[in-house]
């Protein structure tokens, strides 16, 4: 059976990634349903998305016509029934398997049988999240990175039961409609990017905790020495240290103590210093 093009995307979650994904889709002219837990969070996210799109249009990063039409193409919602007409729904809620499983099951009940369902998890094996779904063949991982409108790569992660046609439809949407590049990643904890990146972030935090080099210098060394666009500490602060910590725990459980979270990251999260989203993080933690 041939697949119909995806004309409406449902985004579940109004945090960093839900907002970034909405900005990305709307900036490419794709209408969006943004599903959140409450009116206040959905309204705040909607305002931030429209502001970001206006700025992106001024900087010529997105088509002015798409930015102008974004307000009418963005449907904020708190009732999952709003997902009914979506050809694809992407779950972007907190990195916790039990919460994701619940949210995915709820979304699936409201989607049409031919719709695709994806998770934007950064580390959790997709096959585990597929376990309780009724249509696991229409489900896969699409790992967009932060900031979603700017990062070129999307990891596409089929699990063992993903249908080949569903995978192809998702990849075509990502490359042709969203103008991203894809890497097909194995369905193992952390996939490719975060399995490698989180190891680097964790070691950078341990180095910082030794107390004899400033955070900006660690990042400058990696930028200039390894050609990284962003240093590991700034990257971790942009991801959110709560998310980094959850991912490190998943990686430690899967691969062993090499990924044991740096005590500095654990302490910052305990103190509520989560990086950019709370105003303080690893970049402010050094000497
Ligand atoms: P965030 O903390 O900014 O937002 C989390 C969202 O989850 C919020 O909308 C919150 O309301 C919702 N949420 C929390 N508990 C919930 C519950 N019990 N039921 C329903 N919704 C709930 O997180 P984020 O950075 O946007 O991350 C979302 C997902 O994207 C995670 O799986 C994360 O690993 C992944 N991801 C994050 C990044 C990043 O750099 N931040 C990059 C790629 C992928």
XYZ file of C-alpha atoms and ligand atoms in Angstrom:
331
model
C 0.000 0.000 0.000
C 1.541 3.369 -0.932
C 1.738 6.021 1.754
C 0.101 9.400 1.545
C 2.217 12.496 2.155
C 2.338 13.853 5.693
C 0.326 17.098 5.727
C -0.111 17.614 9.475
C 2.357 16.783 12.249
C 1.442 16.260 15.900
C 4.091 17.229 18.446
C 3.640 15.927 21.963
C 5.496 17.935 24.603
C 6.028 21.660 24.962
C 9.602 21.704 26.264
C 12.838 22.421 24.418
C 12.305 19.748 21.753
C 8.536 20.096 21.267
C 9.042 23.803 20.656
C 12.074 23.304 18.427
C 10.268 20.681 16.339
C 7.237 22.936 15.944
C 9.496 25.770 14.787
C 11.201 23.427 12.331
C 7.952 22.069 10.815
C 6.238 25.461 10.602
C 9.372 26.997 9.098
C 9.116 24.381 6.323
C 5.416 25.154 5.793
C 4.059 22.074 7.595
C 1.030 22.647 9.867
C 1.388 21.437 13.437
C -0.767 20.310 16.345
C 1.131 21.050 19.567
C -0.107 18.872 22.400
C 0.734 19.788 25.982
C -0.436 19.017 29.483
C -2.081 22.345 30.323
C -3.287 25.596 28.773
C -0.535 27.676 30.349
C 2.346 25.563 29.020
C 0.806 25.252 25.558
C 0.171 28.996 25.308
C 3.682 29.838 26.507
C 5.137 27.390 23.973
C 2.997 28.771 21.152
C 4.118 32.346 21.864
C 7.779 31.299 22.017
C 7.510 29.330 18.743
C 5.921 32.245 16.878
C 8.542 34.647 18.291
C 11.350 32.311 17.219
C 9.884 32.050 13.710
C 9.606 35.829 13.340
C 13.256 36.144 14.337
C 14.279 33.337 11.972
C 12.421 35.058 9.116
C 14.164 38.380 9.859
C 17.485 36.524 9.716
C 16.397 34.890 6.434
C 16.684 31.414 7.942
C 13.071 30.608 7.064
C 10.744 31.637 4.292
C 8.841 34.804 5.348
C 5.593 33.385 3.940
C 5.832 30.261 6.116
C 6.673 32.367 9.178
C 3.725 34.678 8.419
C 1.316 31.748 8.076
C 2.610 29.970 11.199
C 0.001 31.388 13.564
C -2.886 29.885 11.616
C -0.969 26.647 10.957
C -0.223 26.037 14.646
C -2.998 24.389 16.636
C -2.310 24.294 20.378
C -4.127 21.467 22.167
C -4.403 19.709 25.492
C -6.762 16.949 24.298
C -5.049 14.071 22.442
C -8.124 13.808 20.196
C -6.552 16.766 18.351
C -4.041 14.265 16.880
C -6.714 12.459 14.839
C -5.883 14.088 11.483
C -2.085 13.946 11.868
C -0.077 11.855 9.403
C 2.822 11.736 11.868
C 3.008 12.336 15.616
C 6.347 12.808 17.365
C 6.538 12.272 21.113
C 8.951 14.688 22.846
C 8.165 14.383 26.548
C 10.500 13.833 29.480
C 13.165 11.108 29.032
C 11.440 8.481 31.186
C 10.354 5.154 29.691
C 7.172 4.818 31.774
C 5.956 8.314 30.906
C 6.785 7.865 27.232
C 5.018 4.485 27.062
C 1.874 6.038 28.503
C 1.973 9.065 26.202
C 2.676 6.931 23.109
C -0.188 4.544 23.898
C -2.573 7.471 24.295
C -1.405 9.080 21.047
C -1.773 5.812 19.135
C -5.391 5.458 20.206
C -6.203 8.785 18.543
C -4.138 8.451 15.364
C -5.456 6.895 12.172
C -4.135 3.368 11.497
C -2.000 4.633 8.573
C -0.356 7.429 10.586
C 3.245 7.187 11.732
C 4.193 7.458 15.385
C 7.727 8.414 16.426
C 9.666 9.018 19.602
C 12.322 11.688 19.889
C 14.036 9.857 22.749
C 17.762 10.537 22.865
C 18.778 7.279 24.500
C 15.981 4.790 25.265
C 15.825 1.741 22.980
C 12.869 2.203 20.648
C 11.925 -1.505 20.710
C 11.260 -1.238 24.455
C 8.873 1.663 23.886
C 7.116 -0.308 21.106
C 6.269 -3.193 23.406
C 2.767 -2.101 24.426
C 1.739 -0.446 21.164
C -1.024 -1.894 19.027
C 0.648 -0.921 15.759
C 4.397 -1.238 16.462
C 4.986 -1.551 12.710
C 4.085 2.158 12.282
C 6.438 3.241 15.106
C 10.109 4.263 15.043
C 12.657 6.587 16.604
C 13.355 9.953 14.996
C 16.118 11.544 16.994
C 16.099 15.240 16.194
C 18.754 17.227 17.989
C 18.781 20.565 19.723
C 18.221 23.163 18.315
C 15.969 21.203 15.948
C 15.668 23.954 13.326
C 19.459 24.222 12.986
C 21.042 20.783 13.435
C 21.310 18.995 10.062
C 21.156 15.416 11.328
C 18.226 13.228 12.317
C 18.985 9.698 13.489
C 16.309 7.314 12.172
C 15.933 4.289 14.398
C 13.689 1.447 13.277
C 13.072 -1.223 15.919
C 12.882 -4.890 14.976
C 9.151 -4.610 14.165
C 9.146 -1.347 12.177
C 7.637 -1.813 8.745
C 10.038 -1.004 5.857
C 7.446 1.215 4.209
C 6.900 3.181 7.440
C 10.650 3.723 7.778
C 10.911 4.902 4.199
C 7.951 7.252 4.607
C 9.484 8.760 7.745
C 12.906 9.164 6.137
C 11.408 10.773 3.033
C 9.525 13.260 5.208
C 12.704 14.116 7.125
C 14.860 14.571 4.020
C 12.420 15.956 1.457
C 10.018 17.995 3.568
C 12.223 19.013 6.498
C 15.452 19.201 4.440
C 17.525 17.245 6.978
C 20.131 14.508 6.548
C 19.552 11.081 8.085
C 21.708 8.365 9.566
C 20.014 5.024 10.157
C 21.131 4.130 13.682
C 21.051 0.785 15.506
C 18.376 0.460 18.179
C 20.734 0.362 21.134
C 20.830 2.728 24.132
C 22.079 6.157 23.011
C 22.056 5.142 19.322
C 25.195 6.636 17.713
C 25.338 10.317 18.613
C 24.472 10.242 22.308
C 26.448 7.094 23.046
C 29.529 9.037 21.942
C 28.561 12.581 22.923
C 27.469 11.769 26.478
C 30.787 10.048 27.198
C 32.554 13.252 26.182
C 30.189 15.467 28.196
C 30.645 13.284 31.283
C 34.452 13.398 31.043
C 34.379 17.176 30.508
C 32.329 17.542 33.719
C 34.834 15.338 35.620
C 37.725 17.429 34.292
C 35.946 20.623 35.331
C 35.401 19.232 38.843
C 39.168 18.752 39.263
C 39.176 22.527 39.659
C 42.185 23.739 37.709
C 40.682 24.834 34.418
C 37.787 27.160 33.613
C 34.737 25.781 31.766
C 35.140 28.200 28.870
C 38.711 26.939 28.369
C 37.621 23.289 28.244
C 35.074 24.180 25.586
C 37.554 26.357 23.674
C 40.036 23.472 23.616
C 37.483 21.139 21.998
C 36.287 23.774 19.550
C 39.752 24.712 18.362
C 41.467 21.363 18.872
C 38.824 19.028 17.481
C 36.785 21.280 15.227
C 33.623 20.926 17.346
C 31.087 23.670 16.639
C 30.225 23.817 20.350
C 32.181 22.680 23.416
C 30.867 19.750 25.514
C 29.917 21.879 28.533
C 27.910 24.374 26.480
C 26.324 21.414 24.692
C 25.305 19.802 27.986
C 23.857 23.098 29.242
C 21.859 23.448 26.009
C 20.522 19.876 26.265
C 19.495 20.382 29.917
C 21.437 18.709 32.734
C 18.368 16.811 33.953
C 18.103 15.197 30.514
C 21.879 14.571 30.436
C 21.682 12.853 33.829
C 18.786 10.628 32.792
C 20.651 9.642 29.623
C 23.871 8.886 31.513
C 21.955 6.593 33.861
C 20.484 4.755 30.870
C 23.928 4.454 29.283
C 25.472 3.254 32.562
C 22.769 0.592 32.900
C 23.407 -0.561 29.316
C 27.206 -0.311 29.037
C 28.613 -0.149 32.564
C 30.472 2.222 34.872
C 32.294 4.160 32.129
C 29.068 6.198 31.929
C 28.540 6.645 35.691
C 27.302 10.254 35.928
C 29.910 12.781 37.070
C 29.099 13.833 40.667
C 29.181 17.487 39.515
C 26.275 16.855 37.106
C 24.312 15.070 39.845
C 24.916 17.964 42.245
C 23.883 20.648 39.745
C 20.656 18.798 38.975
C 19.930 18.416 42.715
C 20.391 22.170 43.101
C 18.058 22.929 40.182
C 20.886 24.261 38.010
C 19.865 22.565 34.768
C 21.824 24.631 32.250
C 20.350 27.121 29.801
C 16.715 26.404 30.682
C 17.252 27.431 34.313
C 19.953 30.061 33.704
C 22.905 28.261 35.376
C 24.723 25.037 34.603
C 28.182 23.610 33.930
C 29.442 26.811 32.292
C 28.950 28.687 35.581
C 30.245 25.850 37.777
C 33.982 26.153 37.366
C 36.786 28.121 38.949
P 11.998 19.404 28.521
O 12.332 19.150 29.950
O 12.346 20.713 27.914
O 10.425 19.135 28.250
C 9.820 17.958 28.716
C 8.343 17.936 28.333
O 7.786 16.727 28.886
C 7.515 19.100 28.888
O 6.610 19.517 27.880
C 6.730 18.444 30.038
O 5.477 19.064 30.251
C 6.533 17.043 29.478
N 6.255 16.083 30.554
C 6.958 15.898 31.695
N 6.390 14.929 32.443
C 5.297 14.500 31.732
C 4.284 13.541 31.979
N 4.277 12.820 33.113
N 3.327 13.369 31.031
C 3.326 14.107 29.885
N 4.263 15.033 29.601
C 5.229 15.232 30.524
O 12.678 18.189 27.710
P 13.232 18.182 26.212
O 14.650 18.608 26.236
O 12.265 18.843 25.294
O 13.264 16.596 25.949
C 12.133 15.903 25.444
C 12.614 14.609 24.801
O 13.501 14.918 23.717
C 13.409 13.704 25.753
O 13.149 12.366 25.420
C 14.857 14.051 25.424
O 15.742 13.013 25.741
C 14.748 14.262 23.926
N 15.794 15.100 23.340
C 16.261 16.201 24.000
C 17.260 16.974 23.410
C 17.803 18.191 24.100
O 18.881 18.670 23.707
N 17.140 18.753 25.087
C 17.760 16.625 22.151
C 17.232 15.517 21.492
C 16.252 14.753 22.091
